[in-house]
Coordinates of C-alpha atoms and ligand atoms in Angstrom, one line a residue:
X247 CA 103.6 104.4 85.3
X248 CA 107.1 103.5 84.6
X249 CA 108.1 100.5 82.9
X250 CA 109.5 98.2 85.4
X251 CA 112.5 95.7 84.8
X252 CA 111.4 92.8 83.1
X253 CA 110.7 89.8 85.3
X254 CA 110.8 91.1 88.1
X255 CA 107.0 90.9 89.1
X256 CA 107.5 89.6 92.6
X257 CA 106.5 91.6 95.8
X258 CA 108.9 93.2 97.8
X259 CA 108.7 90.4 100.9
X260 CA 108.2 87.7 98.7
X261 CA 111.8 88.6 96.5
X262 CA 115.3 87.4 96.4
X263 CA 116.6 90.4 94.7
X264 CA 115.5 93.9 94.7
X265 CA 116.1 96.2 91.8
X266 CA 116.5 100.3 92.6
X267 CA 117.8 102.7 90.1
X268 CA 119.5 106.0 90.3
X269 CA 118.6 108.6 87.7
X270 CA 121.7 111.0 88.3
X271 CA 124.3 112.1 86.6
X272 CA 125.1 115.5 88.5
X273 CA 128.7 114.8 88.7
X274 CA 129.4 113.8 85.3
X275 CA 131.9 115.5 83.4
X276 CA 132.1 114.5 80.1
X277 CA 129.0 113.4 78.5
X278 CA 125.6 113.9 80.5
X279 CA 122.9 111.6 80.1
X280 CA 123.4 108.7 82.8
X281 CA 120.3 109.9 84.7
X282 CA 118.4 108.6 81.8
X283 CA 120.1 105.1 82.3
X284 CA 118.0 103.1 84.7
X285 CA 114.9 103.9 82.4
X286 CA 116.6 102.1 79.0
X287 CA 117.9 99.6 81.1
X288 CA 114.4 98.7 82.1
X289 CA 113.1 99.1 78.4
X290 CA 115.6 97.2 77.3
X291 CA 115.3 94.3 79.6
X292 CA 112.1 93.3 77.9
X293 CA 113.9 92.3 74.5
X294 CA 115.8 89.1 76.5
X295 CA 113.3 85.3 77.0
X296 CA 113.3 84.9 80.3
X297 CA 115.0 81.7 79.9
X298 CA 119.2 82.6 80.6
X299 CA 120.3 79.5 78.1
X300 CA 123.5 80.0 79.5
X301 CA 122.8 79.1 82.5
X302 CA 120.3 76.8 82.5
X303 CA 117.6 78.9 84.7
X304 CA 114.2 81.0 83.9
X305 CA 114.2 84.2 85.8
X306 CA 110.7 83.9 86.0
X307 CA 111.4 81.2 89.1
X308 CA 113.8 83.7 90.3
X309 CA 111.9 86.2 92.7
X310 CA 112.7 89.8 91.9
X311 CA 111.2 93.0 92.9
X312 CA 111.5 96.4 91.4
X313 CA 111.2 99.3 93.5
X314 CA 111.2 101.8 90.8
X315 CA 113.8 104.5 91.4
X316 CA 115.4 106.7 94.2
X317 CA 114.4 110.7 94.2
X318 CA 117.3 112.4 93.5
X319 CA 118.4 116.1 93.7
X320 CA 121.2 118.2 93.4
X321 CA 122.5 117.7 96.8
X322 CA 124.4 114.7 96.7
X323 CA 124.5 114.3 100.3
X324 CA 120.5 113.8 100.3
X325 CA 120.9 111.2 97.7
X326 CA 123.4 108.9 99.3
X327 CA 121.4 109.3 102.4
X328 CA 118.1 108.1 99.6
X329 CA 120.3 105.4 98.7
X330 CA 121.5 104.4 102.4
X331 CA 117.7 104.1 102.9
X332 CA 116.9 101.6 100.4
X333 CA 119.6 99.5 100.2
X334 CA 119.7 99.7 104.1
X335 CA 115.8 98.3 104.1
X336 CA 116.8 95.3 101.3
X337 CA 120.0 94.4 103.4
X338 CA 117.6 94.1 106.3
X339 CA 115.4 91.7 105.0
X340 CA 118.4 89.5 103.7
X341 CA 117.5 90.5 100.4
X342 CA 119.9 90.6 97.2
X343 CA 120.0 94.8 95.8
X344 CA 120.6 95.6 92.6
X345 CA 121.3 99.2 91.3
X346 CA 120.6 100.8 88.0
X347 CA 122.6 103.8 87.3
X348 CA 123.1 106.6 86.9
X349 CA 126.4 107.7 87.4
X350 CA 128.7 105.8 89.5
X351 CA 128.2 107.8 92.7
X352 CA 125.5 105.4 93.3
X353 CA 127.7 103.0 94.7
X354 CA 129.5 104.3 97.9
X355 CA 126.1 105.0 99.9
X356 CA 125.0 101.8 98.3
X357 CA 128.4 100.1 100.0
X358 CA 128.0 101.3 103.7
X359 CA 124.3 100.6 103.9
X360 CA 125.7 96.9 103.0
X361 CA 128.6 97.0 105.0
X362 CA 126.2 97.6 108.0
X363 CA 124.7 94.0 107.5
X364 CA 127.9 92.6 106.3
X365 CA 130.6 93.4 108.4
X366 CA 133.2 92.0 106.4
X367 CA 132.3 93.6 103.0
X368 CA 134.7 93.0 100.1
X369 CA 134.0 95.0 96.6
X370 CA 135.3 94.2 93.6
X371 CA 135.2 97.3 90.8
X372 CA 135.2 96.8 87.1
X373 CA 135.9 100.4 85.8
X374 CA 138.0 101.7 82.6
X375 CA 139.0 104.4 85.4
X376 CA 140.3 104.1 88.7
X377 CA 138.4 106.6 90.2
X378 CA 140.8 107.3 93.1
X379 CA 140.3 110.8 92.8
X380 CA 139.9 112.9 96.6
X381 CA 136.8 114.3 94.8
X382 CA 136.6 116.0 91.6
X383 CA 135.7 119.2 90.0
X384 CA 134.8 120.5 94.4
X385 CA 132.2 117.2 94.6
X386 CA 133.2 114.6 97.0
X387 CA 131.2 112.5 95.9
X388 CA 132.1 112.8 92.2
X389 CA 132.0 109.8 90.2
X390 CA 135.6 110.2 89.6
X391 CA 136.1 109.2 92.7
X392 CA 133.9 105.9 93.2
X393 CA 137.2 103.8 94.1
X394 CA 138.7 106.2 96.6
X395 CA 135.4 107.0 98.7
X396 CA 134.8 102.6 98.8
X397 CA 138.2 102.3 99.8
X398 CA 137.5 104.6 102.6
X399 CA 134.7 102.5 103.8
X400 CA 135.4 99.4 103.3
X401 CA 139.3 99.4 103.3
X402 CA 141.0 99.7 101.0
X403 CA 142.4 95.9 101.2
X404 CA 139.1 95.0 100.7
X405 CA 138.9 96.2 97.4
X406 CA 140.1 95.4 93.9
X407 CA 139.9 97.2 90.4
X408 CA 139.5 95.2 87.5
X409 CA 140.0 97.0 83.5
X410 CA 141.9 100.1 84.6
X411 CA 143.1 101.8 81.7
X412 CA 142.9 105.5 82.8
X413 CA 144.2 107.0 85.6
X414 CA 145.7 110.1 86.9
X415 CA 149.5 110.6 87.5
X416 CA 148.6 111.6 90.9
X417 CA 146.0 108.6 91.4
X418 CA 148.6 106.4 90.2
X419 CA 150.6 107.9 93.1
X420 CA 148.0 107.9 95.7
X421 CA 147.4 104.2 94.3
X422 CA 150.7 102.9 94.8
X423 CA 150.9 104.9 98.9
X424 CA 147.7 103.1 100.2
X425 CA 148.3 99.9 98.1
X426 CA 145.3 99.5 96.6
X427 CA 145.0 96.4 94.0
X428 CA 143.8 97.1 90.6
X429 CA 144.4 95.1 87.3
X430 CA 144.8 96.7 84.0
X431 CA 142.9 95.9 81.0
X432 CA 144.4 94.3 78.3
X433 CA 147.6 92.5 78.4
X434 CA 146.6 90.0 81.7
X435 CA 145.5 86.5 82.0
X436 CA 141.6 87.4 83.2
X437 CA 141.2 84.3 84.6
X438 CA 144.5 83.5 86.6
X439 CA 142.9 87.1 88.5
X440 CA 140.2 86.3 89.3
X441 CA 141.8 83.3 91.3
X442 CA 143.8 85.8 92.8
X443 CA 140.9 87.6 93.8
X444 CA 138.9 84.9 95.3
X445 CA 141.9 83.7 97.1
X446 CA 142.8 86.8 98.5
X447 CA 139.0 88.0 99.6
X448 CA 137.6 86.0 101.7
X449 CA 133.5 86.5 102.5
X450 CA 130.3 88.9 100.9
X451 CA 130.9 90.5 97.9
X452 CA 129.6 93.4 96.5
X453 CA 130.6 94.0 92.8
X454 CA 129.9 97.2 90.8
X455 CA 130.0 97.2 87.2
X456 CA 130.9 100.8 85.4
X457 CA 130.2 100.1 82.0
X458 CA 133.1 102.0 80.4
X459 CA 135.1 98.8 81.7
X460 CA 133.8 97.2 78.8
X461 CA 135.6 98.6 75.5
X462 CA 133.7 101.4 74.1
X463 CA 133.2 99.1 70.1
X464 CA 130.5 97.1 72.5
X465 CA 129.4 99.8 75.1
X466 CA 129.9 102.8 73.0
X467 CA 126.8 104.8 75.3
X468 CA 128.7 105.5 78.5
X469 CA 129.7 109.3 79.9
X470 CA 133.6 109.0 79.5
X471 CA 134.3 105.9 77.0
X472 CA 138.0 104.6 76.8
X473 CA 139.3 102.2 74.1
X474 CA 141.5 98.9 74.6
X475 CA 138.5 97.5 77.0
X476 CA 137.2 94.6 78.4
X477 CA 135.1 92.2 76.1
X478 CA 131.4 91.2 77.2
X479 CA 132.5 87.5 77.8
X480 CA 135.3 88.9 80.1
X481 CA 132.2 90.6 82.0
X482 CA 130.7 87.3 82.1
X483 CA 133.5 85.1 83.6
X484 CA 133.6 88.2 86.1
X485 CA 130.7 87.6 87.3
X486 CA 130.5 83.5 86.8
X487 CA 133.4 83.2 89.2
X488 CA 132.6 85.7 91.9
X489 CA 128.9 84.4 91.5
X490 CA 129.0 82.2 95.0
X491 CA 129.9 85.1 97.2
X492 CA 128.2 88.3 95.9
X493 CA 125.6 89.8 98.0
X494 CA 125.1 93.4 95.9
X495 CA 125.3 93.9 92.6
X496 CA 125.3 97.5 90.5
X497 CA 125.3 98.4 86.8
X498 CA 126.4 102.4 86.1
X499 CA 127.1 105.0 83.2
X500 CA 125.0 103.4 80.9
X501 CA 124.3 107.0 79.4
X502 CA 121.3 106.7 76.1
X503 CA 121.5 110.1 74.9
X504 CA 125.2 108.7 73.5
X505 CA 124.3 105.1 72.5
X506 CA 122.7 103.5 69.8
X507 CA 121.0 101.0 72.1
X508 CA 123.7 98.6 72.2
X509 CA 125.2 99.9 75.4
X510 CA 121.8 99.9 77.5
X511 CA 121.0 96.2 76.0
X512 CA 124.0 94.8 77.1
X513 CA 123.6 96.4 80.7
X514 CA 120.1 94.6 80.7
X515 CA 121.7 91.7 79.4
X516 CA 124.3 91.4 81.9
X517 CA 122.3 92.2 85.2
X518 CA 119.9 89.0 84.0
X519 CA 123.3 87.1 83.7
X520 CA 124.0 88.2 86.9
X521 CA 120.7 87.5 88.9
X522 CA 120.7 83.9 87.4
X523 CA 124.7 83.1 88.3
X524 CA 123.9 84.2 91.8
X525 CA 121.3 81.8 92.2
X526 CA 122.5 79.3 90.6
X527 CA 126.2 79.3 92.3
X528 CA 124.6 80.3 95.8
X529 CA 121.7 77.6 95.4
X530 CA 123.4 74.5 94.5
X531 CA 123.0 71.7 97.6
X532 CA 120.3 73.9 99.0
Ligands
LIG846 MN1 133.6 104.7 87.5
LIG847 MN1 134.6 104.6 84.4

């Protein structure tokens, strides 16, 4: 019996948000060790009071199902459709998914099964990389190329990248000819962004969180970790002011077999943050 994310005790028609992890990390190609991710994100999510001070809420009003993890298996292909399935069924029921990774392939199939109940789908990355790669290493759906394959779904003016610090000459390139929108970390105001960002996409948000966006001193366990990052509290306003328009959240590369248990703690950490600032900017007047 698996350990199941903290919390999250409701039934499946009863939720608000449903919780699915993907224990894969065939792509990876630095560091394996992501497929292990969902599982310490789980363990981990038992350390935290159920009571987010921050925010004023206890997630044990908040209704939240786990539904344990996909099947995956070498053939990426079957997982995304695995994925499409899922995440297909929560968008159905008007329901909030949440993704554990896993590598960041997860998020693609995760995408167009929301698109297909939000029309409109905007996606905001946060991602040390830009992972504009047209595949990688002969895999498609490599996670180096995360950013490139939700462009291609959602359009690519319907995305932004937020904590780029690593990038290919020739995804810079292939950046700059399809104008896609990414912010690099470091040197910007975070916050005058964001406003950017809310101004500029208008309706549902899905927002996927690669962990490597935050700098490798806090998230040291990830696949491919990149210095100069984003800080945790950077994470947080992320998520505080896109909070009223997100309708999918994921958390990827956590990978334990290269952290000292800071990196999967935060990743619990942050997806409570996230529950509780979704309800709380999205049920205000309600
Ligand atoms: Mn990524
Ligand atoms: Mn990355």
């Amino acid at each position: 019996m698996p350990e199941f994310f903290a919390d999250a005790e409701a039934a499946f028609d009863d939720a608000r948000f449903v919780i699915w992890g993907y224990p894969f990390d065939g792509t990876a190609c630095f560091r394996k060790g992501a497929a292990d991710g969902p599982e310490a994100i789980r363990h981990h999510s038992h350390n935290f009071e159920s009571w987010l001070n921050e925010l004023g809420l206890d997630l044990r009003d908040v209704p939240t199902h786990d539904w344990g993890d996909v099947e995956t298996v070498a053939d990426q292909e079957a997982n995304n459709s695995a994925i499409g399935e899922i995440v297909d069924r929560i968008g159905a029921a008007g329901k909030f998914p949440v993704g554990l990774g896993g590598e960041h392939s997860l998020t693609p199939p995760a995408v167009a099964a929301l698109k297909q109940h939000y029309p409109n789908l905007t996606v905001v990355v946060l991602d040390a990389h830009l992972d504009y790669r047209d595949g990688y290493q002969g895999a498609k759906w490599s996670h180096a190329a995360t950013t490139r394959r939700v462009s291609e779904i959602v359009g690519v003016e319907c995305v932004r990248v937020i904590g780029v610090r690593s990038l290919s000459r020739e995804e810079q390139q292939a950046a700059r000819e399809d104008d896609l929108s990414y912010i690099e970390a470091g040197w910007v105001d975070l916050r005058e962004h964001l406003s950017d960002i809310v101004d500029a996409l208008d309706g549902p948000l899905y927002l996927s969180l690669d962990m490597d966006a935050i700098d490798p001193a806090f998230a040291p366990g990830v696949g491919t970790p990149e210095p100069f990052g984003m800080t945790p509290y950077e994470v947080l306003q992320v998520l505080n002011f896109l909070s009223d328009r997100l309708v999918g959240f994921d958390c990827v590369e956590t990978c334990p077999p290269a952290d000292n248990g800071n990196t999967a703690a935060l990743a619990a950490r942050l997806v409570r943050h996230a529950l509780g600032a979704v309800v709380k900017a999205q049920t205000a007047g309600e």
